[in-house]
Short mmCIF file of C-alpha atoms in Angstrom, two decimals:
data_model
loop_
_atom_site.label_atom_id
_atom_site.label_comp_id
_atom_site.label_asym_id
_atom_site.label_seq_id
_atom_site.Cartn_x
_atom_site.Cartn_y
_atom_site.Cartn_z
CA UNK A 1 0.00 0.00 0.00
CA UNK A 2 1.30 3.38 -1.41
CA UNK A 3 0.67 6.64 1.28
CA UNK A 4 0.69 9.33 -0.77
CA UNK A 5 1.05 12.14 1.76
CA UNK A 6 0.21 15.58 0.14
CA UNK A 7 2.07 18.49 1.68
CA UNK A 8 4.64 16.17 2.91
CA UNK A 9 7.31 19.04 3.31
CA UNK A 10 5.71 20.44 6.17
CA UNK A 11 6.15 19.63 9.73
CA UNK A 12 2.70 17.33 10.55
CA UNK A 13 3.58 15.59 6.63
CA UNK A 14 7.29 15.55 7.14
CA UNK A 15 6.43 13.69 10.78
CA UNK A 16 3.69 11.46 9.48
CA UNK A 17 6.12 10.39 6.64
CA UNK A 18 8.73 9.73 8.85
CA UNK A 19 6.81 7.13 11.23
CA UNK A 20 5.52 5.16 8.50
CA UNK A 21 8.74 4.62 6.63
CA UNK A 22 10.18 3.86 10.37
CA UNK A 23 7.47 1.13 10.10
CA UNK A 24 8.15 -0.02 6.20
CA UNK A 25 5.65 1.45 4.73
CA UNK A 26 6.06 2.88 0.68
CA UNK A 27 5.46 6.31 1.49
CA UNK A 28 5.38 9.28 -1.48
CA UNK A 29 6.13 12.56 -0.51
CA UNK A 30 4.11 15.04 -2.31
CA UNK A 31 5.20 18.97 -2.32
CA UNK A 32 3.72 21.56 -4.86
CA UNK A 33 7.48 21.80 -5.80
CA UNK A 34 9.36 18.47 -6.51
CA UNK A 35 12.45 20.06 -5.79
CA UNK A 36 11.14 20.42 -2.21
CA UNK A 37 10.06 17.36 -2.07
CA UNK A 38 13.62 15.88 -2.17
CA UNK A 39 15.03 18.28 -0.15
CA UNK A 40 12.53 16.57 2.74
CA UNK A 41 13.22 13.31 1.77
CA UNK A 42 16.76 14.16 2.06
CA UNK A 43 16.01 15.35 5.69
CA UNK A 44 14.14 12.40 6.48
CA UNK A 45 16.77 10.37 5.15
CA UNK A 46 19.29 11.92 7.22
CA UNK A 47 17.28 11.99 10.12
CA UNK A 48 16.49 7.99 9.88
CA UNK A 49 20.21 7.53 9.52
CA UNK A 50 19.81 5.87 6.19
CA UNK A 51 20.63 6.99 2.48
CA UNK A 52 19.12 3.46 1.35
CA UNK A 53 15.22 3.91 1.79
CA UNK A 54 13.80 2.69 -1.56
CA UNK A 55 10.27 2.83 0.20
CA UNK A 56 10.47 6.79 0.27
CA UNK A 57 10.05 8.64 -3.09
CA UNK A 58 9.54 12.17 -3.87
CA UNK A 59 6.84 13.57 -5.88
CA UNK A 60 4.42 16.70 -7.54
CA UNK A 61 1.38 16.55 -5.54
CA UNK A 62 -0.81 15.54 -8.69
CA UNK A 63 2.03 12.74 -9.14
CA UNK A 64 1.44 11.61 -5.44
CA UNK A 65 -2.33 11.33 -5.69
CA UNK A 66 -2.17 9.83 -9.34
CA UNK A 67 0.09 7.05 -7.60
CA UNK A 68 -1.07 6.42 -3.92
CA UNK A 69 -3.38 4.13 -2.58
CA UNK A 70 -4.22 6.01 0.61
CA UNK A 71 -3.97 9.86 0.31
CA UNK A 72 -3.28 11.94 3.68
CA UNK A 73 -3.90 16.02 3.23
CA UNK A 74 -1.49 17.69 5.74
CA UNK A 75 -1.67 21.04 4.84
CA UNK A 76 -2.54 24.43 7.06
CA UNK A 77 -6.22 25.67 6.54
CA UNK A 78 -5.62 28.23 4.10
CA UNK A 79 -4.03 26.04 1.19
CA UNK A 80 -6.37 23.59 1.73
CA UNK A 81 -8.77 24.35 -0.96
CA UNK A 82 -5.69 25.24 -3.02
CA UNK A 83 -4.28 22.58 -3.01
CA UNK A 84 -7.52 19.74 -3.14
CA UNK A 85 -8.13 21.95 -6.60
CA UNK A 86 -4.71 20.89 -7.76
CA UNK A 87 -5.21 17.45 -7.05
CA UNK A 88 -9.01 16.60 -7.46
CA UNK A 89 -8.79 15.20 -10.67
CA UNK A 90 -5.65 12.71 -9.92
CA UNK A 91 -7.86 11.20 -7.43
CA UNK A 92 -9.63 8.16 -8.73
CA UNK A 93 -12.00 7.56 -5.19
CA UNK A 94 -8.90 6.27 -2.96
CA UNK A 95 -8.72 6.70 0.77
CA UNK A 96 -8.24 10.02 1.88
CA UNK A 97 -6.95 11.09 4.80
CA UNK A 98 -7.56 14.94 5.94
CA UNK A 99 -5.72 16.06 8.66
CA UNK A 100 -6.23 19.69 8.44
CA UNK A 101 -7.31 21.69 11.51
CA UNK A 102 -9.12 24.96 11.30
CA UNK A 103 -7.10 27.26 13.58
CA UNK A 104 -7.64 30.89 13.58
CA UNK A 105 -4.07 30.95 13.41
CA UNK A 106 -4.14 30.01 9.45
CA UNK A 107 -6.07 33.15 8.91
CA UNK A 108 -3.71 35.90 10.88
CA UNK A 109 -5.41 34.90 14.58
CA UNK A 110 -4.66 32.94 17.52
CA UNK A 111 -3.60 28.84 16.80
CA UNK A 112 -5.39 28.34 20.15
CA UNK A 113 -8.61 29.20 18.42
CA UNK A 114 -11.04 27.22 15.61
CA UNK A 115 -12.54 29.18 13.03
CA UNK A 116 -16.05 27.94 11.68
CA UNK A 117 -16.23 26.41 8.06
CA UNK A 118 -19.52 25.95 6.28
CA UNK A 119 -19.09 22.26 5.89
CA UNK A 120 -18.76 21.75 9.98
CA UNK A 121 -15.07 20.98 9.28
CA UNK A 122 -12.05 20.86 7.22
CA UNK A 123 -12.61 17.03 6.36
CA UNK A 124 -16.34 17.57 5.43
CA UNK A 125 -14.89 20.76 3.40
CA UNK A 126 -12.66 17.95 1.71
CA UNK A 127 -15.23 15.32 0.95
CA UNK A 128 -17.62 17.95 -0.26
CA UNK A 129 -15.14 19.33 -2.98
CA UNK A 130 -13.49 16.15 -4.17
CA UNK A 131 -17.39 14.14 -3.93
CA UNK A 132 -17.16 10.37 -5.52
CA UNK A 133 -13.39 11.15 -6.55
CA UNK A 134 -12.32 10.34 -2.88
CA UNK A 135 -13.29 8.55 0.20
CA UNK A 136 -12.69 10.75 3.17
CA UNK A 137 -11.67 10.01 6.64
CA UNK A 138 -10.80 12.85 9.44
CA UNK A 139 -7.41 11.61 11.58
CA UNK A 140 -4.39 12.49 12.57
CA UNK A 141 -5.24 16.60 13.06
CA UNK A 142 -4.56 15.97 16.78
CA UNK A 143 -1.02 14.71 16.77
CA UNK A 144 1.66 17.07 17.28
CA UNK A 145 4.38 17.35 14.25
CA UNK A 146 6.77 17.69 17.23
CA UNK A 147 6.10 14.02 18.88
CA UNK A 148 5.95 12.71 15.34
CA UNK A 149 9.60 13.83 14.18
CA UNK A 150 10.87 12.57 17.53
CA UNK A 151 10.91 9.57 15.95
CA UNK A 152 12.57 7.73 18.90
CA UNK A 153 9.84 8.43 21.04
CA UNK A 154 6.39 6.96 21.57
CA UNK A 155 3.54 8.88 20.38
CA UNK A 156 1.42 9.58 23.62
CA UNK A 157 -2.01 10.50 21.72
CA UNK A 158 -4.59 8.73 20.46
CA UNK A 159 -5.84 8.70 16.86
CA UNK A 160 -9.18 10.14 16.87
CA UNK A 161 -10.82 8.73 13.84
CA UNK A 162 -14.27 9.86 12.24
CA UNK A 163 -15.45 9.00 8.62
CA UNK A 164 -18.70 7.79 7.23
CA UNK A 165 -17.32 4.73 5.29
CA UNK A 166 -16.50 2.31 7.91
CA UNK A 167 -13.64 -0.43 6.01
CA UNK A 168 -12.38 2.61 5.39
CA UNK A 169 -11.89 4.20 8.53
CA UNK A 170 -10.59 0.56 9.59
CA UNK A 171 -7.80 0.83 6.87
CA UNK A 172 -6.88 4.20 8.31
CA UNK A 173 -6.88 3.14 12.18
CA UNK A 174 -4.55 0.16 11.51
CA UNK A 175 -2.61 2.50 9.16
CA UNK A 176 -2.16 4.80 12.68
CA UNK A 177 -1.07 2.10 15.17
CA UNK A 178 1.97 1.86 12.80
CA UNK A 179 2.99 5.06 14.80
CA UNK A 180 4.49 3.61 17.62
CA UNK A 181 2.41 4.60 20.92
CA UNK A 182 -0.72 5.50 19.24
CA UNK A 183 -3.80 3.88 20.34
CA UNK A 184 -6.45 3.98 17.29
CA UNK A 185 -10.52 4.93 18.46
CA UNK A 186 -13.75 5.68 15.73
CA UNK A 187 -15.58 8.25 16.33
CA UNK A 188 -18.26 7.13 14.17
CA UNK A 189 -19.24 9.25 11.45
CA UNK A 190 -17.17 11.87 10.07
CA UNK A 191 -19.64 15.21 11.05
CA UNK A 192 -17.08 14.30 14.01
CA UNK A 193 -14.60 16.02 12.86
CA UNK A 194 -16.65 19.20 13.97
CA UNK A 195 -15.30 18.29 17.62
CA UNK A 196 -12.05 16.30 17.10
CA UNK A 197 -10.57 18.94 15.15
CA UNK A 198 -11.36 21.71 17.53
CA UNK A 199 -9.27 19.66 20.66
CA UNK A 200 -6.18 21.14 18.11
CA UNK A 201 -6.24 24.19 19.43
CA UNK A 202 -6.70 23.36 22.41
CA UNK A 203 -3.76 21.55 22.70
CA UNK A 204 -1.88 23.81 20.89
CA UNK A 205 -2.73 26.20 24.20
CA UNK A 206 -1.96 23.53 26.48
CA UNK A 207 1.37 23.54 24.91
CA UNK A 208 1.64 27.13 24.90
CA UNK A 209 0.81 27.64 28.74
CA UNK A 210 3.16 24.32 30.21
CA UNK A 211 5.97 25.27 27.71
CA UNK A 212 6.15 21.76 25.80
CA UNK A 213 5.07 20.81 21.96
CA UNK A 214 4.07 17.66 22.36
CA UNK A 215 0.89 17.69 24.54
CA UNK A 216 -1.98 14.78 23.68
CA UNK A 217 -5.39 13.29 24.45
CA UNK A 218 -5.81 9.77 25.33
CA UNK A 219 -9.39 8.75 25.71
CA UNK A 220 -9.84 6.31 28.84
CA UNK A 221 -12.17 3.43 29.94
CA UNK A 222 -12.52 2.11 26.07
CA UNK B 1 -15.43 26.01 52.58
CA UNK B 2 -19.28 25.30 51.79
CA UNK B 3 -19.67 23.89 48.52
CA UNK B 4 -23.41 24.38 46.97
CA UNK B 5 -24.51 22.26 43.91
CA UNK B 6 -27.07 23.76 41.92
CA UNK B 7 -29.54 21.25 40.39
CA UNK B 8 -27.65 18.38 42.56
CA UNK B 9 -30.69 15.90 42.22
CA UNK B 10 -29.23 15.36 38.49
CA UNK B 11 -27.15 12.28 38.12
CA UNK B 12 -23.46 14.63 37.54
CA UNK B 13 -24.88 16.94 40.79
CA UNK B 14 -25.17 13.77 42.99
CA UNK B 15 -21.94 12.22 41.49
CA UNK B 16 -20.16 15.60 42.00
CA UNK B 17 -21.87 15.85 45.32
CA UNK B 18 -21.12 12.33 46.44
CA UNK B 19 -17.80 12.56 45.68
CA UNK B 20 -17.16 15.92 47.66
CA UNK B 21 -18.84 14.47 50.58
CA UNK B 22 -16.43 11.80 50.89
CA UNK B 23 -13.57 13.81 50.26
CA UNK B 24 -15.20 15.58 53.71
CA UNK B 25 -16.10 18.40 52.24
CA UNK B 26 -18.88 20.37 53.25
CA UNK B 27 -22.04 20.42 50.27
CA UNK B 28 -25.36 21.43 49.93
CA UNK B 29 -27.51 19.93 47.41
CA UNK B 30 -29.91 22.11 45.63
CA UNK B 31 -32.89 21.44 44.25
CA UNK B 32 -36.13 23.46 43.02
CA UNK B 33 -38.01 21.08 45.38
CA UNK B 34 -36.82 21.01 49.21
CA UNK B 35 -38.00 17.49 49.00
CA UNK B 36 -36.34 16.20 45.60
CA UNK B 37 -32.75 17.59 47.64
CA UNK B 38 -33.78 15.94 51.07
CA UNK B 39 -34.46 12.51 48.73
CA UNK B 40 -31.02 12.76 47.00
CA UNK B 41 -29.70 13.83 50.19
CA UNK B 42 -31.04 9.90 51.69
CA UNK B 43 -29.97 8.43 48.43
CA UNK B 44 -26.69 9.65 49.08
CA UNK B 45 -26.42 8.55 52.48
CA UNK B 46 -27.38 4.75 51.28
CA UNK B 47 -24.75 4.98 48.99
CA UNK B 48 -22.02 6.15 50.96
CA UNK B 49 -23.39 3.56 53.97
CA UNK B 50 -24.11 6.00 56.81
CA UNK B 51 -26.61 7.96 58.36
CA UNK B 52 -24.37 10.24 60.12
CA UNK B 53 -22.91 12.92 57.72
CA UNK B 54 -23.17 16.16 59.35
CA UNK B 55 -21.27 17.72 56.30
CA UNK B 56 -24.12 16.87 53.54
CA UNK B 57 -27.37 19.08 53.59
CA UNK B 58 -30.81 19.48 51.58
CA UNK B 59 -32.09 23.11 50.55
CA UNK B 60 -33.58 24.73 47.87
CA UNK B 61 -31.42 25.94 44.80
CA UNK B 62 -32.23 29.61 46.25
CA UNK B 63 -30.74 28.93 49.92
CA UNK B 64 -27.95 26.89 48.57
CA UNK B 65 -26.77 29.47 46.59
CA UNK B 66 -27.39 31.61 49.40
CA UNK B 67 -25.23 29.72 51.61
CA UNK B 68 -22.96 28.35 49.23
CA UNK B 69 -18.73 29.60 49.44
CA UNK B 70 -18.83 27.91 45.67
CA UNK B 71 -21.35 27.32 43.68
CA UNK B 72 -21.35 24.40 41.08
CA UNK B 73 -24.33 24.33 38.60
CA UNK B 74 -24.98 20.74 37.00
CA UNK B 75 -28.21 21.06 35.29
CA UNK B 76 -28.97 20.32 31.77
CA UNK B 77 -28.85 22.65 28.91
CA UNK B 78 -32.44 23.80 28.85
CA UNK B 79 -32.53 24.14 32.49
CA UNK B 80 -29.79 26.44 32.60
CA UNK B 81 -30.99 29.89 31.72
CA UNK B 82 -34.57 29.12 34.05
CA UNK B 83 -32.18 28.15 36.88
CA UNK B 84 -29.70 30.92 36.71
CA UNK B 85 -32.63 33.52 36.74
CA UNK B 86 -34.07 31.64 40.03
CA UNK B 87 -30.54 32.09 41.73
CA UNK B 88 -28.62 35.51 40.88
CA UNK B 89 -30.27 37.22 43.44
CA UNK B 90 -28.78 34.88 45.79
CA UNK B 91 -25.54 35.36 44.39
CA UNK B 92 -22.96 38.07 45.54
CA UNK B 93 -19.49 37.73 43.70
CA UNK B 94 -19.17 33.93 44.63
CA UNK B 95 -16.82 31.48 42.50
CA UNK B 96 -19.88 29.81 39.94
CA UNK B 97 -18.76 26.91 38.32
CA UNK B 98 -20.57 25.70 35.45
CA UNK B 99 -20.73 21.99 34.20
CA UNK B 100 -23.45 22.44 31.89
CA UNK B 101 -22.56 20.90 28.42
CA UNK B 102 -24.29 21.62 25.36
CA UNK B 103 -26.11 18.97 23.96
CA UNK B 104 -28.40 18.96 21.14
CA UNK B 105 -29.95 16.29 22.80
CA UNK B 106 -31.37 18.37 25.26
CA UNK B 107 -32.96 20.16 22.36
CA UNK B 108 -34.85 17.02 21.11
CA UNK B 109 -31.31 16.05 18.83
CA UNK B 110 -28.44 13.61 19.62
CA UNK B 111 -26.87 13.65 22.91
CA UNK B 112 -23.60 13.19 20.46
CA UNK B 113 -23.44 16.55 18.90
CA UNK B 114 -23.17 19.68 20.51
CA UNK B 115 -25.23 22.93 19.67
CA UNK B 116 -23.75 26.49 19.11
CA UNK B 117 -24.53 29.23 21.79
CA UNK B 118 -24.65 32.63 21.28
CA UNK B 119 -22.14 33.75 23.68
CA UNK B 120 -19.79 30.78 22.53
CA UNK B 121 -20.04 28.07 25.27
CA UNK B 122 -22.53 27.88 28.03
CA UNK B 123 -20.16 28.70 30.84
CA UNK B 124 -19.95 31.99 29.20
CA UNK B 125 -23.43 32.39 29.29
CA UNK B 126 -23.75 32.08 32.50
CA UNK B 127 -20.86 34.35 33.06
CA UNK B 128 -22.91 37.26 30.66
CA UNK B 129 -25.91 36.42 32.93
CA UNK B 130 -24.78 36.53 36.14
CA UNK B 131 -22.62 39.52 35.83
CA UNK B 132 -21.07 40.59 38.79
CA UNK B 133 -22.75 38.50 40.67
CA UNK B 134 -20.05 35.76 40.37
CA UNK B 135 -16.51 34.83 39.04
CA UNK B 136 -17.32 32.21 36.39
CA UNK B 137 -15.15 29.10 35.96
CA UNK B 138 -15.82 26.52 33.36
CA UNK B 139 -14.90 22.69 34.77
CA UNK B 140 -16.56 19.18 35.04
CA UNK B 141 -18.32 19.30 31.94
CA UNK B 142 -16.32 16.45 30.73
CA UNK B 143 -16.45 13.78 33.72
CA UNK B 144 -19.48 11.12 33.57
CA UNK B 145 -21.94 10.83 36.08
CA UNK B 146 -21.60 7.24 36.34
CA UNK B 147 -17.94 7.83 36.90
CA UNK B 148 -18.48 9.97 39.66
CA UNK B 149 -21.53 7.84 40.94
CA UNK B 150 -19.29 4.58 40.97
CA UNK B 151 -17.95 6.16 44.26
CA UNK B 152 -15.19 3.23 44.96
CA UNK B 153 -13.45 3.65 42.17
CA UNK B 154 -11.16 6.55 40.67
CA UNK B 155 -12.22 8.90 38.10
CA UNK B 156 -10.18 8.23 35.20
CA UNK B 157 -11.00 11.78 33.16
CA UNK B 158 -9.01 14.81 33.79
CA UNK B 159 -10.93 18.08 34.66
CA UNK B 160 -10.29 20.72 32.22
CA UNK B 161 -10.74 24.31 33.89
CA UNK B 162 -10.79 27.24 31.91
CA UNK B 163 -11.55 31.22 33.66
CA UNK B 164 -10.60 34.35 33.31
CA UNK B 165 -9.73 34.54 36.72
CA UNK B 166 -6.70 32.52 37.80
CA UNK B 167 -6.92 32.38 41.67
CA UNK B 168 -10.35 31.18 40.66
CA UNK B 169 -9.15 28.26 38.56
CA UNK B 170 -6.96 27.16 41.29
CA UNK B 171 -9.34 27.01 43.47
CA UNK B 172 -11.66 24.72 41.39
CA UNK B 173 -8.77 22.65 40.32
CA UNK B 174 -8.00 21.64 43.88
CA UNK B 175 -11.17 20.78 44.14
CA UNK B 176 -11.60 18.60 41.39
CA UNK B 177 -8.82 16.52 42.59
CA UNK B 178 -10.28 15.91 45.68
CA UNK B 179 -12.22 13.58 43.20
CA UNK B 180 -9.98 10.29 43.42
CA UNK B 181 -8.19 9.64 40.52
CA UNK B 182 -8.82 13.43 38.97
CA UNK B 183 -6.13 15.69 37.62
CA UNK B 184 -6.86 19.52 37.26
CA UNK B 185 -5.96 21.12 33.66
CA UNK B 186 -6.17 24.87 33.79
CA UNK B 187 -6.98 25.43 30.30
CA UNK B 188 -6.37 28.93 30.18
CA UNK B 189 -9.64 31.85 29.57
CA UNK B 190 -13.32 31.43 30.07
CA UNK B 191 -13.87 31.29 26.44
CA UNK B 192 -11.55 27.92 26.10
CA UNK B 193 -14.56 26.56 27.12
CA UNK B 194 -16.27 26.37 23.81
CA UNK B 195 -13.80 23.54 22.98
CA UNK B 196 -13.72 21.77 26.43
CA UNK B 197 -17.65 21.77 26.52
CA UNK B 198 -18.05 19.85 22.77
CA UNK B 199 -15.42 17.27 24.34
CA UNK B 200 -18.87 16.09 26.01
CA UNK B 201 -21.05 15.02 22.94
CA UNK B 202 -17.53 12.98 21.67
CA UNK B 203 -17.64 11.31 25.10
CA UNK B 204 -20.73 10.15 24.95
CA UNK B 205 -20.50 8.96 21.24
CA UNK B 206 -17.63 6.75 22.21
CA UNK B 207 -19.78 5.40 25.39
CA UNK B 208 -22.60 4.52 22.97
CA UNK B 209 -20.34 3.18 20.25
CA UNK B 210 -18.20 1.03 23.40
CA UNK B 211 -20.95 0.30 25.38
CA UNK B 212 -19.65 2.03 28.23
CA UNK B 213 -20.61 4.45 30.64
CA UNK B 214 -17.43 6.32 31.90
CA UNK B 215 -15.52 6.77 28.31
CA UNK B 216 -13.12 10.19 29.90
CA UNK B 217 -10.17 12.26 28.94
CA UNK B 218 -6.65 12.35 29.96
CA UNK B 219 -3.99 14.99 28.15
CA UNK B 220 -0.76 13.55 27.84
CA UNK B 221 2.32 15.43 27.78
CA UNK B 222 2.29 17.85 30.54
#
């Protein structure tokens, strides 16, 4: 299974990427630029100690989606729209992952504050635009870029994961608990998202205010 | 230090209640009805196995928020506004907290999504409302009654606190943790609440979709 992550040069991508090639994964990172996307997977190589990772490959966006089997968006709010126009017609109805979160912060306010979008969220924003082109699950919007590039480390956060297809939202749950530490929980159907992706801001403050980057949410008693 | 429960005949106001009691605290339980408190009031004494607890009284909301040193208000949504008008009066610059979450399902919806307030979260509504007439803190929202209700065992949910008044916060946090198993999160300003309050609905989705009762929160991290 290809995971075509789109905006892979940015922290939350770059982090993502890293885990699952940890775990031997084929991963393709996707940048509007190609040239930046070798330039990450030049950092990731050097990061993962390894010039010899023939299950990392850098691509165009379009090129990513064209070839992935499981797309994950990790771009800030305002290039989402941007950037699902670029890719909309690459995508043939795969898996897609949107892990944007709505923060004020992407629109010259406070990253410890969620904006309102029409759809309810950024992932119903998604599956509105791309429609039968793409099946759309909400994760990974919770997990901090900074416990995913400590690659070392566990990840202490759950996966919160909402979507209306079910298989799929399996696929994408057993896709997380590849990320050493993270526990995997559905949250049913993906109008979800409306909630899950708000808890980024708030730990985004929680970070602020105890001076860490790396705060999380487990859910207990499940 | 008197602690007064507003609308503690509810199942969270007799867990909350409950809870403080045995942590020998001081509590009134308030009620509409003198009679529905002095009922909870011998419910709680069968649950806790003794007659003889000097530190657990029955009044009417009115009195109890009269004679409260904190005021905790755990009714649901719809009751909110009708009980906060019954009670200013009785108010006079108090620490309020408010657990109220909003529900659609107290609206006739789903208990799993949450509704939009006018004022952003109902913890600030009751802090436009009351005014001077209190120091509004936001906490408990997130902690099941049958958590709190299941009195030998320890809360596994972290209480998230948010208020614009610090000293206030603390306060309430070191009160939560007399709640076995709690740990206090001061999430920062009142207004933080409009996240921590929509944790609820997600909460009670993953109870329905577990089959549990006492699904909770913990932030890793910090």
């Amino acid at each position: 299974m290809k995971i075509a992550i789109i905006g892979g040069t940015g922290d939350q991508g770059l982090g993502l990427a890293l885990r699952f090639v940890k775990a031997g994964e084929d991963v393709i990172v996707g940048s509007r630029d190609i040239k930046k996307a070798e330039t990450a997977v030049d950092l990731m190589k050097d990061i993962l100690g390894s010039e010899d990772l023939p299950n990392l490959t850098a691509m165009t966006n379009q090129d990513a989606a064209s070839n992935g089997d499981i797309i994950i968006l990790t771009v800030p709010l305002q290039a989402q729209m941007v950037t699902l126009k670029s890719i909309k017609d690459n995508l043939k109805g795969e898996i897609f992952v949107d892990a944007t979160s709505p923060l004020e912060g992407c629109l010259g306010g406070k990253p410890t504050r969620y904006v309102d979008l029409w759809e309810g969220s950024a992932a119903e924003r998604s599956a509105e635009f791309l429609g039968d082109n793409a099946v759309v699950v909400s994760a990974f919007c919770n997990i901090s870029a900074s416990s995913l590039t400590t690659v070392d480390e566990d990840v202490e956060c759950d996966c919160l994961v909402s979507g209306d297809d079910h298989e799929a939202n399996l696929i994408v749950m057993e896709l997380a608990e590849k990320i050493s530490g993270v526990k995997s929980i559905e949250c049913g159907a993906l109008e979800n998202a409306r909630i899950v992706e708000k808890l980024t801001p708030l730990l985004i403050n929680l970070n602020i205010r105890n001076k860490v980057k790396n705060a999380g949410i487990r859910i207990s008693n499940i």
